[in-house]
Amino acid sequence: MIEFFLNAYKDVSTAHIILEFIAFVFGILSVWYARQENILVYPTGLVATIISVYLLFIAGYLGDMMINGYFTIMSIYGWYKWSRKTEDSDNLPITRTNTKEKIIGIGLFFITIFVVFGIYKVFDYTIKTENYIDIIASGIFFTGMWYMANKKIENWTLWIIGDIIVTPLYAYRGLGMLSLQYLIFTILAISAYLEWRKILNKSNLQL
């Protein structure tokens, strides 16, 4: 296992490794803060996603790059949403998606798939089996990020599914640190779902 990670970086520059490590640390911090419903999820997430966009652009993984580019935009949106006061509270409450939000989520999932697929075609990239997996994961993550910005508990279900999909994908591509990061993301996402469900149930009992 250790040899697998070391071999993936034997021909990589020191600067690249440092950047990937920074993205790795800040990405985990971001999920940890999200678990605790802490607004620091967004500034830490911005550091991770901006660096990841650059690294994935260099590697030529357009789908993954688009995911992180979208994460960057949604981090700014989520930061605004989480910091905005509501009529009844100083914070945006954790809630479940209603029918309208579920339909929007499904629509966002399919729109994302078509857009990412179209970009691969526009840039004349050969779409391999792994790229189709990447495209599906893009749809899951895009929807999950929108749900997170609106504090919908279903965001964690989508993160768990997406993380499970991309963990072996990054390992297959030789991106050991990213693969390990998403494995940790999976564990944190499960923990976060349980934590948010506890908060949501407590909130419902107080109504």
Short mmCIF file of C-alpha atoms in Angstrom, two decimals:
data_model
loop_
_atom_site.label_atom_id
_atom_site.label_comp_id
_atom_site.label_asym_id
_atom_site.label_seq_id
_atom_site.Cartn_x
_atom_site.Cartn_y
_atom_site.Cartn_z
CA MET A 1 0.00 0.00 0.00
CA ILE A 2 2.79 2.44 0.94
CA GLU A 3 4.68 1.51 -2.23
CA PHE A 4 1.55 2.24 -4.28
CA PHE A 5 1.37 5.80 -2.97
CA LEU A 6 5.11 6.39 -3.33
CA ASN A 7 5.24 5.11 -6.92
CA ALA A 8 2.44 7.49 -7.91
CA TYR A 9 4.65 10.46 -6.98
CA LYS A 10 8.11 9.34 -8.06
CA ASP A 11 8.03 11.47 -11.25
CA VAL A 12 6.03 14.37 -9.79
CA SER A 13 7.55 17.74 -8.92
CA THR A 14 7.92 18.84 -5.30
CA ALA A 15 5.66 21.85 -5.94
CA HIS A 16 2.90 19.55 -7.24
CA ILE A 17 3.16 17.29 -4.19
CA ILE A 18 3.01 20.28 -1.82
CA LEU A 19 -0.05 21.68 -3.58
CA GLU A 20 -1.80 18.32 -3.52
CA PHE A 21 -1.00 17.92 0.17
CA ILE A 22 -2.43 21.38 0.96
CA ALA A 23 -5.60 20.52 -0.97
CA PHE A 24 -5.72 17.20 0.89
CA VAL A 25 -5.53 18.82 4.35
CA PHE A 26 -7.93 21.67 3.62
CA GLY A 27 -10.39 19.30 1.92
CA ILE A 28 -10.58 17.14 5.03
CA LEU A 29 -10.87 20.22 7.25
CA SER A 30 -13.75 21.43 5.09
CA VAL A 31 -15.73 18.19 5.50
CA TRP A 32 -14.95 18.16 9.23
CA TYR A 33 -16.32 21.69 9.61
CA ALA A 34 -19.39 20.77 7.53
CA ARG A 35 -20.04 17.87 9.89
CA GLN A 36 -20.10 20.32 12.79
CA GLU A 37 -22.29 22.78 10.88
CA ASN A 38 -19.44 25.30 11.07
CA ILE A 39 -19.28 28.05 8.43
CA LEU A 40 -15.51 27.49 8.16
CA VAL A 41 -16.47 24.67 5.80
CA TYR A 42 -16.48 27.23 3.01
CA PRO A 43 -13.17 29.16 3.34
CA THR A 44 -11.28 25.89 3.91
CA GLY A 45 -13.17 24.31 1.02
CA LEU A 46 -12.26 27.21 -1.27
CA VAL A 47 -8.55 26.62 -0.69
CA ALA A 48 -8.92 22.93 -1.50
CA THR A 49 -11.08 23.37 -4.60
CA ILE A 50 -9.05 26.17 -6.19
CA ILE A 51 -5.85 24.14 -5.89
CA SER A 52 -7.64 21.02 -7.15
CA VAL A 53 -8.93 22.86 -10.24
CA TYR A 54 -5.35 23.73 -11.15
CA LEU A 55 -3.97 20.24 -10.50
CA LEU A 56 -6.77 18.49 -12.39
CA PHE A 57 -6.44 20.88 -15.32
CA ILE A 58 -2.77 19.94 -15.61
CA ALA A 59 -3.67 16.23 -15.38
CA GLY A 60 -6.31 16.65 -18.11
CA TYR A 61 -9.28 15.36 -16.11
CA LEU A 62 -11.96 17.75 -17.33
CA GLY A 63 -14.87 16.22 -15.44
CA ASP A 64 -13.08 16.35 -12.11
CA MET A 65 -11.85 19.86 -12.87
CA MET A 66 -15.41 21.00 -13.56
CA ILE A 67 -16.59 19.46 -10.30
CA ASN A 68 -14.04 21.43 -8.33
CA GLY A 69 -14.69 24.60 -10.32
CA TYR A 70 -18.36 24.25 -9.43
CA PHE A 71 -17.41 23.55 -5.79
CA THR A 72 -15.53 26.86 -5.78
CA ILE A 73 -18.58 28.78 -7.02
CA MET A 74 -20.95 26.94 -4.68
CA SER A 75 -18.62 27.51 -1.73
CA ILE A 76 -19.06 31.25 -2.23
CA TYR A 77 -22.85 30.78 -2.56
CA GLY A 78 -22.99 28.48 0.46
CA TRP A 79 -20.87 30.87 2.52
CA TYR A 80 -23.43 33.58 1.77
CA LYS A 81 -26.41 31.31 2.54
CA TRP A 82 -24.99 30.00 5.81
CA SER A 83 -24.03 33.46 7.05
CA ARG A 84 -27.38 35.06 6.17
CA LYS A 85 -29.87 35.43 9.02
CA THR A 86 -33.40 34.09 8.62
CA GLU A 87 -36.57 35.55 10.12
CA ASP A 88 -36.73 33.03 12.94
CA SER A 89 -33.05 32.31 13.56
CA ASP A 90 -29.54 33.60 13.20
CA ASN A 91 -28.62 30.49 11.21
CA LEU A 92 -29.93 28.57 8.23
CA PRO A 93 -31.55 25.45 9.77
CA ILE A 94 -30.90 21.85 8.71
CA THR A 95 -33.94 20.49 6.86
CA ARG A 96 -34.99 17.70 4.51
CA THR A 97 -35.67 18.32 0.84
CA ASN A 98 -39.26 18.87 -0.21
CA THR A 99 -40.75 17.60 -3.47
CA LYS A 100 -39.72 20.71 -5.42
CA GLU A 101 -36.12 20.47 -4.19
CA LYS A 102 -35.96 16.77 -5.05
CA ILE A 103 -37.08 17.55 -8.61
CA ILE A 104 -34.49 20.34 -8.85
CA GLY A 105 -31.82 17.92 -7.59
CA ILE A 106 -32.74 15.28 -10.18
CA GLY A 107 -32.76 17.92 -12.90
CA LEU A 108 -29.38 19.25 -11.79
CA PHE A 109 -27.97 15.71 -11.83
CA PHE A 110 -28.99 15.07 -15.46
CA ILE A 111 -28.10 18.55 -16.68
CA THR A 112 -24.62 18.11 -15.19
CA ILE A 113 -24.16 14.76 -16.93
CA PHE A 114 -25.10 16.24 -20.32
CA VAL A 115 -22.91 19.32 -19.82
CA VAL A 116 -19.80 17.37 -18.74
CA PHE A 117 -20.32 14.87 -21.57
CA GLY A 118 -20.65 17.77 -24.01
CA ILE A 119 -17.43 19.36 -22.80
CA TYR A 120 -15.54 16.11 -23.36
CA LYS A 121 -16.91 16.08 -26.91
CA VAL A 122 -16.14 19.76 -27.57
CA PHE A 123 -12.52 19.27 -26.52
CA ASP A 124 -12.41 16.05 -28.57
CA TYR A 125 -11.38 13.88 -25.64
CA THR A 126 -11.65 10.12 -26.03
CA ILE A 127 -14.29 9.06 -23.51
CA LYS A 128 -13.14 5.90 -21.77
CA THR A 129 -15.08 3.76 -19.28
CA GLU A 130 -13.52 5.63 -16.37
CA ASN A 131 -14.72 8.92 -17.85
CA TYR A 132 -18.34 7.73 -17.82
CA ILE A 133 -17.91 6.95 -14.12
CA ASP A 134 -16.41 10.41 -13.70
CA ILE A 135 -19.39 11.99 -15.49
CA ILE A 136 -21.92 10.22 -13.24
CA ALA A 137 -19.93 11.23 -10.14
CA SER A 138 -19.98 14.83 -11.40
CA GLY A 139 -23.80 14.80 -11.42
CA ILE A 140 -23.92 13.37 -7.90
CA PHE A 141 -21.41 15.88 -6.51
CA PHE A 142 -22.99 18.87 -8.25
CA THR A 143 -26.36 18.06 -6.71
CA GLY A 144 -24.82 17.28 -3.31
CA MET A 145 -23.04 20.63 -3.20
CA TRP A 146 -26.27 22.51 -3.95
CA TYR A 147 -28.06 20.61 -1.20
CA MET A 148 -25.23 21.36 1.23
CA ALA A 149 -25.37 25.09 0.47
CA ASN A 150 -29.05 24.95 1.46
CA LYS A 151 -28.39 22.69 4.49
CA LYS A 152 -30.40 19.76 3.20
CA ILE A 153 -29.49 16.56 5.04
CA GLU A 154 -29.68 14.58 1.78
CA ASN A 155 -26.42 16.20 0.72
CA TRP A 156 -24.56 13.68 2.89
CA THR A 157 -26.26 10.72 1.22
CA LEU A 158 -25.05 11.99 -2.15
CA TRP A 159 -21.53 12.69 -0.82
CA ILE A 160 -21.32 9.13 0.53
CA ILE A 161 -22.40 7.61 -2.81
CA GLY A 162 -20.08 9.89 -4.82
CA ASP A 163 -17.11 9.33 -2.52
CA ILE A 164 -17.50 5.55 -2.74
CA ILE A 165 -17.51 5.83 -6.54
CA VAL A 166 -14.44 8.07 -6.96
CA THR A 167 -12.18 6.56 -4.26
CA PRO A 168 -11.23 3.52 -6.39
CA LEU A 169 -11.32 5.68 -9.54
CA TYR A 170 -8.56 7.99 -8.26
CA ALA A 171 -6.56 4.96 -7.07
CA TYR A 172 -6.84 3.47 -10.57
CA ARG A 173 -5.58 6.75 -12.05
CA GLY A 174 -2.55 6.72 -9.76
CA LEU A 175 -3.73 9.75 -7.74
CA GLY A 176 -3.02 8.10 -4.41
CA MET A 177 -3.41 11.15 -2.19
CA LEU A 178 -6.77 12.06 -3.72
CA SER A 179 -7.94 8.47 -3.39
CA LEU A 180 -7.01 8.45 0.30
CA GLN A 181 -8.68 11.84 0.73
CA TYR A 182 -11.98 10.58 -0.68
CA LEU A 183 -11.78 7.46 1.47
CA ILE A 184 -11.52 9.75 4.51
CA PHE A 185 -14.34 11.87 3.02
CA THR A 186 -16.55 8.75 2.93
CA ILE A 187 -15.99 8.07 6.63
CA LEU A 188 -16.54 11.72 7.56
CA ALA A 189 -19.67 11.93 5.39
CA ILE A 190 -21.23 8.94 7.16
CA SER A 191 -20.39 10.51 10.51
CA ALA A 192 -21.74 13.90 9.34
CA TYR A 193 -25.01 12.36 8.17
CA LEU A 194 -25.55 10.78 11.59
CA GLU A 195 -24.67 14.06 13.32
CA TRP A 196 -27.00 16.16 11.12
CA ARG A 197 -29.80 13.60 11.55
CA LYS A 198 -29.44 13.88 15.31
CA ILE A 199 -29.64 17.70 15.10
CA LEU A 200 -32.63 17.50 12.75
CA ASN A 201 -34.51 15.04 14.97
CA LYS A 202 -33.85 17.21 18.03
CA SER A 203 -35.10 20.26 16.14
CA ASN A 204 -38.28 18.45 15.09
CA LEU A 205 -38.98 17.43 18.70
CA GLN A 206 -38.78 21.06 19.77
CA LEU A 207 -41.39 22.16 17.23
#
